[in-house]
Amino acid sequence: MQQHHVRVYASKEKLPKEEQLAWKMAELAAHNTSYESDTLEMVGNRIIDNAAVAIAAINRAPIKAARAQALAHPRKDGATLFGMPHDQTFECEWAAWANGVAVRELDMHDTFLAADYSHPGDTIPAIIAVAQQTNKSGKDILPAILTAYEIQMNLVKNICLHEFKKDHIAHLAPAIAAGLGTLLKLDTETIFHAIGQSVHLSFSTRQARKGEISSWKAFAPAFAAKLAIEATDRAMRGEKSPTPIYEGEDSVIAWMLGGKKTCYAVFLPETGESCRTILESYTKEHSAEYQSQALIDMAFRLHERKLNFSEINEVVIRTSHHTHYVIGTGSGDPQKFDPDATRETLDHSAMYILAVAWEDGTWHHIKSYTSERAHRQSTAQLWKKIRTEESEEWTKAYHDADPSKKKFGAEIIVTMNDGTKITERLENANAHVNGARPFRRPEYIHKFTTITEGLLEKKETDRFLTLLNSLEKLSADDLKKLLPVLPHGKLETATRDQRGIF
């Protein structure tokens, strides 16, 4: 890996574009053509995982709204939508939009946490949509997806966005633009301007994930995907970007991040070095914010103890800074204790998640969030007894530079009315690569078949999984038929409506 020092330069210093971070990322994208057996396997796992959560969410309101918008933009030989027949195709940017919302809605696909947060699987819908429209093959999308993961995850490792209250799609959009550059075999100059435009347009505030969280949380990565596709199209037509986008006097670093005295160190593979960072990403077994995955696993253990909730005085979750402030009581968000809060808010409430999983001994991507479930009196009583507490030990482990030593878990301390203390501790969720039961291909398939049950016919499931087993051999025609199709009558909002402008 090569280290790049990124800081703000005055306009009079005239930083050459070849020394800019966006150019370094573009160089990587322009020269990445390879993959290895383990990264090939992981790309397949990620596509299975995305399809699983997209189909499971296929008839939820945000997905239906996004699909209705895409339906207004048909295109012969365009891109396909999750759930819809393959002979109905649409403009790739709108397919990426609809499919991206479907993938993100349940908050149940892959994650990578470091200096900032990310769901790098959000890069995949755009790459597949553009690949379908431009007649690319399975072999073409592999290095493209690896490029996108490499860019996003290395930005997330080294440039913190949430410290300055910026949403994490600011690292997603340039990653997608870079992945599209690899896919389309564009030159460095073109990719450079696509990345620059994508960075410029994708900075937004973290209010999207604060207080009462709305369905925009699902739309945000799809927005980044759509704007990255459009930025790439403009760059291919010779249009330029604001430059230097990271290092300029009025750049994103200068005014939206650390400021003119900040220097970031960003690591990227050297030319010819394989893109392998995808192997550091991890999926979710449970439909909730990643930092609650270990809490749910521990909640199942607590459920088995059969404690009397009325005899519990207090429950303290000792955990990392990020967990405490994003999904814990450190956020200061009263909405995290409100049974009338949105699903998007509750899946970012460690207190709600622990209470429900503890009481039920199970976790379901739909049933655990219903209004009836949130209003259960016994749950409310336990919910209000739970708080989080930052621990230096957990914060240090969360940010460990060695992936094998990272810990995204917590310690739960239950204090009974008589003073007795009961403790549960888990360093990583069971499904994490360092967990008790790391996900491999069989676990991804099990997740797919479980959460799509009742939506897909077995023959369609088998068809999709068979294609994924030969991902690098898929022809352009095969790739156009990749996404799973629901049986006739199962898909809601399958035709255009008149509710909006489109």
Coordinates of C-alpha atoms in Angstrom, one line a residue:
M1 CA 0.0 0.0 0.0
Q2 CA 1.1 3.5 -0.7
Q3 CA 0.5 6.4 1.7
H4 CA -0.8 9.7 0.3
H5 CA -0.7 12.8 2.4
V6 CA -3.7 15.0 1.8
R7 CA -3.9 18.6 2.9
V8 CA -5.2 22.0 1.8
Y9 CA -3.1 24.1 -0.7
A10 CA -3.6 27.8 -1.4
S11 CA -4.7 28.4 -5.0
K12 CA -1.4 30.1 -5.7
E13 CA 0.5 26.9 -4.8
K14 CA -1.0 25.2 -7.9
L15 CA -1.0 21.5 -6.8
P16 CA -0.4 19.4 -9.9
K17 CA -3.4 17.1 -10.5
E18 CA -1.1 14.1 -10.6
E19 CA -0.4 14.7 -6.9
Q20 CA -4.1 15.1 -5.9
L21 CA -6.0 12.3 -4.0
A22 CA -8.7 12.2 -6.7
W23 CA -6.0 11.5 -9.3
K24 CA -4.5 8.7 -7.2
M25 CA -7.9 7.1 -6.9
A26 CA -8.5 7.4 -10.6
E27 CA -5.1 5.8 -11.4
L28 CA -6.0 2.8 -9.3
A29 CA -9.4 2.5 -11.1
A30 CA -7.8 2.9 -14.5
H31 CA -5.3 0.1 -13.9
N32 CA -7.2 -2.4 -11.8
T33 CA -8.0 -5.4 -14.0
S34 CA -7.4 -8.4 -11.7
Y35 CA -9.1 -10.4 -9.0
E36 CA -8.2 -13.5 -7.0
S37 CA -10.2 -16.6 -6.0
D38 CA -11.0 -15.3 -2.5
T39 CA -12.0 -11.9 -3.6
L40 CA -14.1 -13.4 -6.4
E41 CA -15.9 -15.5 -3.7
M42 CA -16.5 -12.5 -1.6
V43 CA -17.9 -10.4 -4.5
G44 CA -20.4 -13.3 -5.0
N45 CA -21.3 -13.3 -1.4
R46 CA -21.9 -9.6 -1.4
I47 CA -24.2 -9.9 -4.5
I48 CA -26.2 -12.7 -2.8
D49 CA -26.5 -10.6 0.4
N50 CA -27.7 -7.5 -1.5
A51 CA -30.3 -9.5 -3.4
A52 CA -31.5 -11.2 -0.2
V53 CA -32.2 -7.9 1.6
A54 CA -33.5 -6.2 -1.5
I55 CA -36.1 -9.0 -2.2
A56 CA -37.0 -9.1 1.5
A57 CA -37.8 -5.4 1.4
I58 CA -39.3 -5.4 -2.1
N59 CA -42.8 -4.3 -1.1
R60 CA -41.9 -1.8 1.6
A61 CA -43.0 1.8 1.0
P62 CA -39.6 3.4 0.2
I63 CA -38.8 0.7 -2.4
K64 CA -42.2 1.1 -4.0
A65 CA -41.7 4.8 -4.3
A66 CA -38.2 4.4 -5.8
R67 CA -39.4 1.7 -8.2
A68 CA -42.3 3.9 -9.3
Q69 CA -39.8 6.6 -10.2
A70 CA -37.7 4.2 -12.1
L71 CA -40.7 2.8 -14.0
A72 CA -41.2 6.3 -15.5
H73 CA -37.8 6.0 -17.2
P74 CA -37.9 2.9 -19.5
R75 CA -35.1 2.2 -21.9
K76 CA -34.7 -0.5 -24.5
D77 CA -31.7 -2.7 -23.5
G78 CA -31.3 -0.8 -20.3
A79 CA -31.0 -2.2 -16.8
T80 CA -33.3 -4.4 -14.8
L81 CA -35.0 -3.9 -11.4
F82 CA -35.1 -6.3 -8.5
G83 CA -38.3 -8.4 -8.7
M84 CA -39.3 -7.3 -12.2
P85 CA -39.3 -9.4 -15.4
H86 CA -36.0 -9.1 -17.3
D87 CA -37.7 -8.0 -20.5
Q88 CA -38.6 -4.7 -18.8
T89 CA -35.5 -2.5 -18.7
F90 CA -34.9 1.1 -17.6
E91 CA -32.3 3.9 -17.7
C92 CA -29.3 2.6 -15.6
E93 CA -29.2 5.6 -13.3
W94 CA -32.8 5.0 -12.3
A95 CA -32.3 1.3 -12.0
A96 CA -29.4 2.0 -9.7
W97 CA -31.7 4.3 -7.7
A98 CA -34.5 1.8 -7.2
N99 CA -32.2 -1.1 -6.6
G100 CA -30.0 0.9 -4.2
V101 CA -33.0 1.8 -2.1
A102 CA -34.1 -1.8 -2.0
V103 CA -30.6 -3.0 -0.8
R104 CA -30.3 -0.4 1.9
E105 CA -33.9 -0.3 3.3
L106 CA -33.6 -3.1 5.9
D107 CA -30.2 -2.1 7.2
M108 CA -29.1 -5.7 6.9
H109 CA -26.3 -6.0 4.3
D110 CA -22.5 -5.4 4.6
T111 CA -20.7 -2.9 6.8
F112 CA -17.2 -1.5 7.4
L113 CA -16.4 0.6 10.4
A114 CA -13.2 2.6 11.0
A115 CA -12.6 6.3 11.3
D116 CA -16.0 6.6 9.6
Y117 CA -18.9 4.3 8.8
S118 CA -19.9 2.6 5.5
H119 CA -21.9 0.0 3.8
P120 CA -19.7 -0.7 0.8
G121 CA -22.2 -3.1 -0.7
D122 CA -24.1 0.1 -1.7
T123 CA -21.6 0.5 -4.6
I124 CA -22.9 -2.7 -6.3
P125 CA -26.3 -1.7 -7.6
A126 CA -24.9 1.1 -9.7
I127 CA -22.1 -1.1 -11.1
I128 CA -24.5 -3.9 -12.1
A129 CA -27.0 -1.4 -13.6
V130 CA -24.4 0.3 -15.8
A131 CA -22.9 -3.1 -16.7
Q132 CA -26.2 -4.3 -17.9
Q133 CA -26.8 -1.2 -20.0
T134 CA -23.3 -1.2 -21.6
N135 CA -23.3 -5.0 -22.3
K136 CA -20.6 -5.9 -19.8
S137 CA -20.0 -9.4 -18.5
G138 CA -19.5 -11.0 -15.1
K139 CA -15.7 -10.8 -15.6
D140 CA -16.0 -7.1 -16.2
I141 CA -17.9 -6.3 -13.0
L142 CA -15.5 -8.2 -10.7
P143 CA -12.6 -5.7 -10.8
A144 CA -15.1 -2.8 -10.9
I145 CA -16.7 -3.9 -7.6
L146 CA -13.2 -4.5 -6.1
T147 CA -12.1 -1.0 -7.1
A148 CA -15.2 0.5 -5.5
Y149 CA -14.7 -1.3 -2.3
E150 CA -11.0 -0.4 -2.2
I151 CA -11.7 3.3 -2.6
Q152 CA -14.6 3.5 -0.2
M153 CA -13.1 1.4 2.6
N154 CA -9.7 3.2 2.5
L155 CA -11.4 6.6 2.6
V156 CA -13.4 5.3 5.6
K157 CA -10.2 4.2 7.3
N158 CA -8.5 7.5 7.0
I159 CA -11.0 10.4 6.7
C160 CA -13.6 10.9 9.3
L161 CA -16.8 12.5 8.1
H162 CA -19.1 12.2 11.2
E163 CA -16.7 14.2 13.3
F164 CA -17.8 17.2 11.2
K165 CA -21.4 16.0 11.0
K166 CA -21.2 15.0 7.4
D167 CA -23.1 11.9 6.1
H168 CA -21.0 8.9 5.0
I169 CA -22.3 8.9 1.4
A170 CA -19.5 11.4 0.7
H171 CA -17.1 8.5 0.6
L172 CA -19.6 6.3 -1.3
A173 CA -20.1 8.5 -4.4
P174 CA -16.4 8.7 -5.4
A175 CA -16.0 5.0 -4.9
I176 CA -18.9 4.3 -7.3
A177 CA -17.4 6.7 -9.9
A178 CA -14.1 4.9 -9.6
G179 CA -15.7 1.5 -9.9
L180 CA -17.5 2.7 -13.0
G181 CA -14.2 3.8 -14.4
T182 CA -12.8 0.4 -14.0
L183 CA -15.9 -1.2 -15.5
L184 CA -15.9 1.0 -18.6
K185 CA -12.1 0.9 -18.9
L186 CA -11.9 4.7 -18.9
D187 CA -8.7 6.6 -18.8
T188 CA -7.3 8.2 -15.6
E189 CA -8.2 11.8 -16.7
T190 CA -11.9 10.9 -17.3
I191 CA -12.2 9.0 -14.0
F192 CA -10.5 11.9 -12.2
H193 CA -13.2 14.3 -13.2
A194 CA -16.0 11.8 -12.5
I195 CA -14.6 11.3 -9.0
G196 CA -14.2 15.1 -8.5
Q197 CA -17.8 15.8 -9.5
S198 CA -19.0 13.0 -7.3
V199 CA -17.2 14.2 -4.2
H200 CA -18.4 17.8 -4.9
L201 CA -22.0 16.8 -5.1
S202 CA -22.3 14.1 -2.3
F203 CA -21.4 16.1 0.8
S204 CA -24.5 16.4 3.0
T205 CA -25.2 16.6 6.8
R206 CA -25.7 13.8 9.3
Q207 CA -29.1 15.0 10.2
A208 CA -30.2 12.1 8.0
R209 CA -29.1 9.8 10.9
K210 CA -29.9 12.0 13.9
G211 CA -33.0 12.4 16.0
E212 CA -36.1 11.1 14.1
I213 CA -34.6 9.2 11.2
S214 CA -36.6 9.0 8.0
S215 CA -36.7 6.8 5.0
W216 CA -34.0 9.1 3.4
K217 CA -31.5 6.8 5.2
A218 CA -32.5 4.2 2.5
F219 CA -32.5 6.7 -0.3
A220 CA -29.2 8.4 0.5
P221 CA -26.8 5.7 -1.0
A222 CA -29.0 5.4 -4.1
F223 CA -28.8 9.2 -4.5
A224 CA -25.0 8.9 -4.3
A225 CA -25.1 6.1 -6.9
K226 CA -27.3 8.1 -9.3
L227 CA -25.2 11.2 -9.1
A228 CA -22.0 9.1 -9.6
I229 CA -23.4 7.6 -12.8
E230 CA -24.4 11.0 -14.1
A231 CA -21.0 12.5 -13.1
T232 CA -19.3 9.7 -15.0
D233 CA -21.5 10.3 -18.1
R234 CA -20.6 14.0 -18.0
A235 CA -16.9 13.2 -17.6
M236 CA -17.0 10.8 -20.6
R237 CA -18.4 13.7 -22.6
G238 CA -15.3 15.8 -21.7
E239 CA -16.7 17.8 -18.9
K240 CA -14.4 18.8 -16.0
S241 CA -14.7 18.8 -12.2
P242 CA -14.0 21.3 -9.4
T243 CA -10.2 20.9 -8.8
P244 CA -8.5 20.1 -6.4
I245 CA -11.7 18.7 -4.8
Y246 CA -10.0 17.5 -1.7
E247 CA -7.0 19.8 -1.4
G248 CA -8.2 23.1 -2.9
E249 CA -8.4 26.4 -1.0
D250 CA -12.2 26.1 -0.9
S251 CA -12.4 22.3 -1.0
V252 CA -14.3 19.8 1.1
I253 CA -11.4 19.4 3.5
A254 CA -10.9 23.2 3.8
W255 CA -14.5 24.0 4.7
M256 CA -16.4 20.7 5.4
L257 CA -13.9 18.5 7.1
G258 CA -10.7 19.2 9.2
G259 CA -9.8 22.5 7.8
K260 CA -6.8 24.2 6.3
K261 CA -4.4 22.9 9.0
T262 CA -5.4 19.3 8.8
C263 CA -3.4 16.6 7.0
Y264 CA -4.9 13.2 6.2
A265 CA -2.9 10.1 5.4
V266 CA -4.8 7.9 3.0
F267 CA -3.5 4.5 1.9
L268 CA -4.2 3.0 -1.5
P269 CA -2.8 0.0 -3.4
E270 CA 0.2 0.7 -5.6
T271 CA -0.1 0.1 -9.3
G272 CA -0.3 -3.6 -10.0
E273 CA -1.2 -4.4 -6.3
S274 CA -4.4 -6.4 -5.9
C275 CA -7.5 -4.8 -4.4
R276 CA -8.2 -7.0 -1.4
T277 CA -9.8 -4.7 1.1
I278 CA -13.3 -6.2 0.4
L279 CA -12.2 -9.1 2.6
E280 CA -12.2 -6.8 5.6
S281 CA -15.9 -6.0 5.2
Y282 CA -18.6 -8.0 7.1
T283 CA -22.3 -8.6 6.8
K284 CA -25.2 -8.4 9.3
E285 CA -27.0 -11.5 10.6
H286 CA -29.7 -9.2 12.1
S287 CA -31.6 -6.3 10.6
A288 CA -30.3 -3.4 12.7
E289 CA -27.4 -0.9 12.9
Y290 CA -24.1 -2.9 12.8
Q291 CA -23.0 -1.8 16.2
S292 CA -26.0 -3.6 17.7
Q293 CA -25.2 -6.9 16.1
A294 CA -23.2 -8.2 19.1
L295 CA -25.9 -6.8 21.4
I296 CA -28.5 -8.9 19.8
D297 CA -26.4 -12.0 20.1
M298 CA -25.8 -11.2 23.8
A299 CA -29.6 -10.5 24.2
F300 CA -30.3 -14.1 23.2
R301 CA -28.0 -15.3 26.0
L302 CA -29.8 -13.0 28.5
H303 CA -33.1 -14.4 27.3
E304 CA -32.0 -17.9 28.3
R305 CA -31.3 -16.7 31.8
K306 CA -35.0 -16.0 32.3
L307 CA -34.5 -13.0 34.6
N308 CA -37.5 -11.3 36.1
F309 CA -37.5 -7.9 34.5
S310 CA -39.3 -6.3 37.5
E311 CA -36.3 -7.2 39.6
I312 CA -33.8 -5.4 37.3
N313 CA -32.6 -2.0 38.6
E314 CA -30.3 -1.0 35.7
V315 CA -28.7 -2.2 32.5
V316 CA -25.4 -0.6 31.4
I317 CA -23.9 -1.3 28.0
R318 CA -20.1 -0.5 28.1
T319 CA -19.0 0.0 24.6
S320 CA -17.1 2.2 22.1
H321 CA -17.4 5.9 21.5
H322 CA -19.1 5.4 18.2
T323 CA -21.7 3.0 19.6
H324 CA -22.4 5.2 22.6
Y325 CA -22.9 8.4 20.5
V326 CA -24.5 6.9 17.4
I327 CA -27.0 4.4 18.7
G328 CA -26.7 4.8 22.5
T329 CA -27.7 7.3 25.1
G330 CA -24.6 9.4 24.3
S331 CA -26.6 10.7 21.2
G332 CA -28.9 12.6 23.5
D333 CA -31.8 11.6 21.2
P334 CA -35.1 11.1 23.2
Q335 CA -36.5 9.6 20.0
K336 CA -34.5 6.4 20.7
F337 CA -36.9 5.8 23.6
D338 CA -40.1 6.6 21.8
P339 CA -42.3 3.7 20.8
D340 CA -43.9 5.9 18.1
A341 CA -40.5 6.6 16.5
T342 CA -39.8 5.5 12.9
R343 CA -38.4 2.1 12.1
E344 CA -35.2 3.9 10.9
T345 CA -34.9 5.5 14.4
L346 CA -35.5 2.3 16.3
D347 CA -32.9 0.4 14.3
H348 CA -30.5 3.0 15.6
S349 CA -31.5 2.6 19.2
A350 CA -29.2 0.2 21.1
M351 CA -31.7 0.4 24.0
Y352 CA -34.7 -0.7 22.0
I353 CA -32.9 -3.4 20.2
L354 CA -31.4 -5.0 23.3
A355 CA -34.8 -4.9 25.1
V356 CA -36.8 -6.5 22.3
A357 CA -34.1 -9.2 21.4
W358 CA -33.7 -10.0 25.2
E359 CA -37.4 -10.3 25.8
D360 CA -38.2 -12.3 22.6
G361 CA -35.1 -14.4 22.3
T362 CA -35.3 -13.8 18.5
W363 CA -34.9 -10.9 16.0
H364 CA -37.0 -10.4 12.9
H365 CA -36.4 -7.9 10.1
I366 CA -40.1 -6.9 10.1
K367 CA -41.8 -8.2 13.3
S368 CA -39.3 -6.7 15.7
Y369 CA -40.1 -3.2 14.5
T370 CA -43.9 -3.2 14.4
S371 CA -45.8 -0.6 16.3
E372 CA -47.5 -3.3 18.4
R373 CA -44.1 -4.7 19.3
A374 CA -42.7 -1.3 20.2
H375 CA -45.6 -0.5 22.5
R376 CA -45.5 -3.6 24.5
Q377 CA -45.6 -2.5 28.2
S378 CA -43.1 -5.0 29.4
T379 CA -40.6 -3.9 26.7
A380 CA -41.1 -0.3 27.6
Q381 CA -40.2 -1.0 31.3
L382 CA -37.0 -2.8 30.4
W383 CA -36.1 -0.3 27.6
K384 CA -36.1 2.6 30.0
K385 CA -33.7 0.9 32.3
I386 CA -31.0 0.6 29.7
R387 CA -28.2 3.1 29.0
T388 CA -24.8 3.1 27.3
E389 CA -21.5 4.1 28.6
E390 CA -18.3 4.8 26.6
S391 CA -15.3 2.6 27.5
E392 CA -11.8 3.5 26.5
E393 CA -11.0 -0.2 26.1
W394 CA -13.8 -0.7 23.6
T395 CA -13.0 2.6 21.7
K396 CA -9.4 1.6 21.3
A397 CA -10.3 -1.9 20.1
Y398 CA -12.9 -0.4 17.7
H399 CA -10.1 1.6 16.0
D400 CA -7.3 -1.0 16.1
A401 CA -5.3 -0.8 12.9
D402 CA -5.0 -4.6 12.7
P403 CA -8.3 -6.0 11.3
S404 CA -7.8 -9.2 13.3
K405 CA -7.8 -7.3 16.5
K406 CA -10.8 -5.0 15.9
K407 CA -13.7 -5.4 18.3
F408 CA -17.2 -4.0 17.6
G409 CA -18.9 -5.6 20.6
A410 CA -19.7 -4.6 24.2
E411 CA -20.1 -5.6 27.8
I412 CA -23.6 -5.7 29.3
I413 CA -23.8 -5.3 33.1
V414 CA -27.2 -6.0 34.6
T415 CA -27.7 -4.8 38.1
M416 CA -30.6 -6.4 40.0
N417 CA -32.6 -4.7 42.8
D418 CA -30.7 -6.7 45.4
G419 CA -27.3 -5.5 44.1
T420 CA -26.4 -8.7 42.2
K421 CA -24.6 -8.1 38.9
I422 CA -24.9 -10.2 35.8
T423 CA -22.4 -9.7 33.0
E424 CA -22.4 -10.7 29.3
R425 CA -19.5 -9.8 27.1
L426 CA -18.9 -10.3 23.3
E427 CA -16.0 -8.9 21.4
N428 CA -17.6 -9.3 17.9
A429 CA -21.0 -10.4 16.6
N430 CA -21.2 -14.1 15.8
A431 CA -21.3 -13.5 12.1
H432 CA -18.3 -11.2 12.0
V433 CA -15.1 -12.5 10.4
N434 CA -13.6 -12.6 13.9
G435 CA -16.8 -13.9 15.5
A436 CA -17.9 -17.3 16.7
R437 CA -19.7 -18.2 13.4
P438 CA -18.2 -16.2 10.6
F439 CA -20.4 -16.0 7.5
R440 CA -19.2 -18.1 4.5
R441 CA -21.1 -18.9 1.3
P442 CA -23.5 -21.4 3.0
E443 CA -24.5 -18.8 5.6
Y444 CA -25.2 -16.2 2.9
I445 CA -27.3 -18.7 1.0
H446 CA -29.2 -19.6 4.3
K447 CA -29.8 -15.9 4.9
F448 CA -31.1 -15.4 1.3
T449 CA -33.5 -18.4 1.4
T450 CA -34.7 -17.4 4.9
I451 CA -35.6 -13.8 4.4
T452 CA -37.0 -14.2 0.9
E453 CA -39.2 -17.1 1.9
G454 CA -42.8 -16.6 0.5
L455 CA -41.6 -14.1 -2.0
L456 CA -39.5 -16.1 -4.5
E457 CA -40.2 -19.5 -6.0
K458 CA -37.6 -22.2 -5.3
K459 CA -36.8 -22.5 -9.0
E460 CA -36.0 -18.8 -9.2
T461 CA -33.8 -19.0 -6.1
D462 CA -32.0 -21.9 -7.6
R463 CA -31.5 -20.1 -10.9
F464 CA -30.1 -17.0 -9.2
L465 CA -27.7 -18.9 -6.9
T466 CA -26.5 -21.1 -9.8
L467 CA -25.6 -17.9 -11.8
L468 CA -23.6 -16.6 -8.8
N469 CA -21.6 -19.8 -8.7
S470 CA -20.3 -19.0 -12.2
L471 CA -20.0 -15.2 -11.7
E472 CA -16.7 -14.7 -13.7
K473 CA -18.1 -16.8 -16.6
L474 CA -21.4 -14.9 -17.0
S475 CA -21.9 -13.4 -20.5
A476 CA -23.4 -10.0 -21.0
D477 CA -26.8 -11.6 -21.6
D478 CA -26.5 -13.7 -18.4
L479 CA -25.8 -10.5 -16.4
K480 CA -28.9 -8.9 -17.8
K481 CA -30.9 -11.8 -16.3
L482 CA -29.1 -11.9 -12.9
L483 CA -31.5 -10.2 -10.6
P484 CA -34.2 -12.4 -9.0
V485 CA -37.8 -12.0 -10.4
L486 CA -40.9 -12.3 -8.2
P487 CA -43.8 -14.5 -9.4
H488 CA -46.6 -12.7 -11.2
G489 CA -48.9 -10.8 -8.7
K490 CA -46.3 -10.8 -5.8
L491 CA -44.8 -7.4 -6.7
E492 CA -46.6 -4.3 -5.6
T493 CA -46.2 -1.1 -7.7
A494 CA -45.2 -3.0 -10.8
T495 CA -46.6 -0.4 -13.2
R496 CA -46.3 3.4 -13.4
D497 CA -48.5 5.6 -11.2
Q498 CA -49.5 9.2 -11.2
R499 CA -48.6 10.1 -7.6
G500 CA -45.6 12.2 -8.4
I501 CA -44.1 14.3 -11.1
F502 CA -42.6 11.5 -13.2

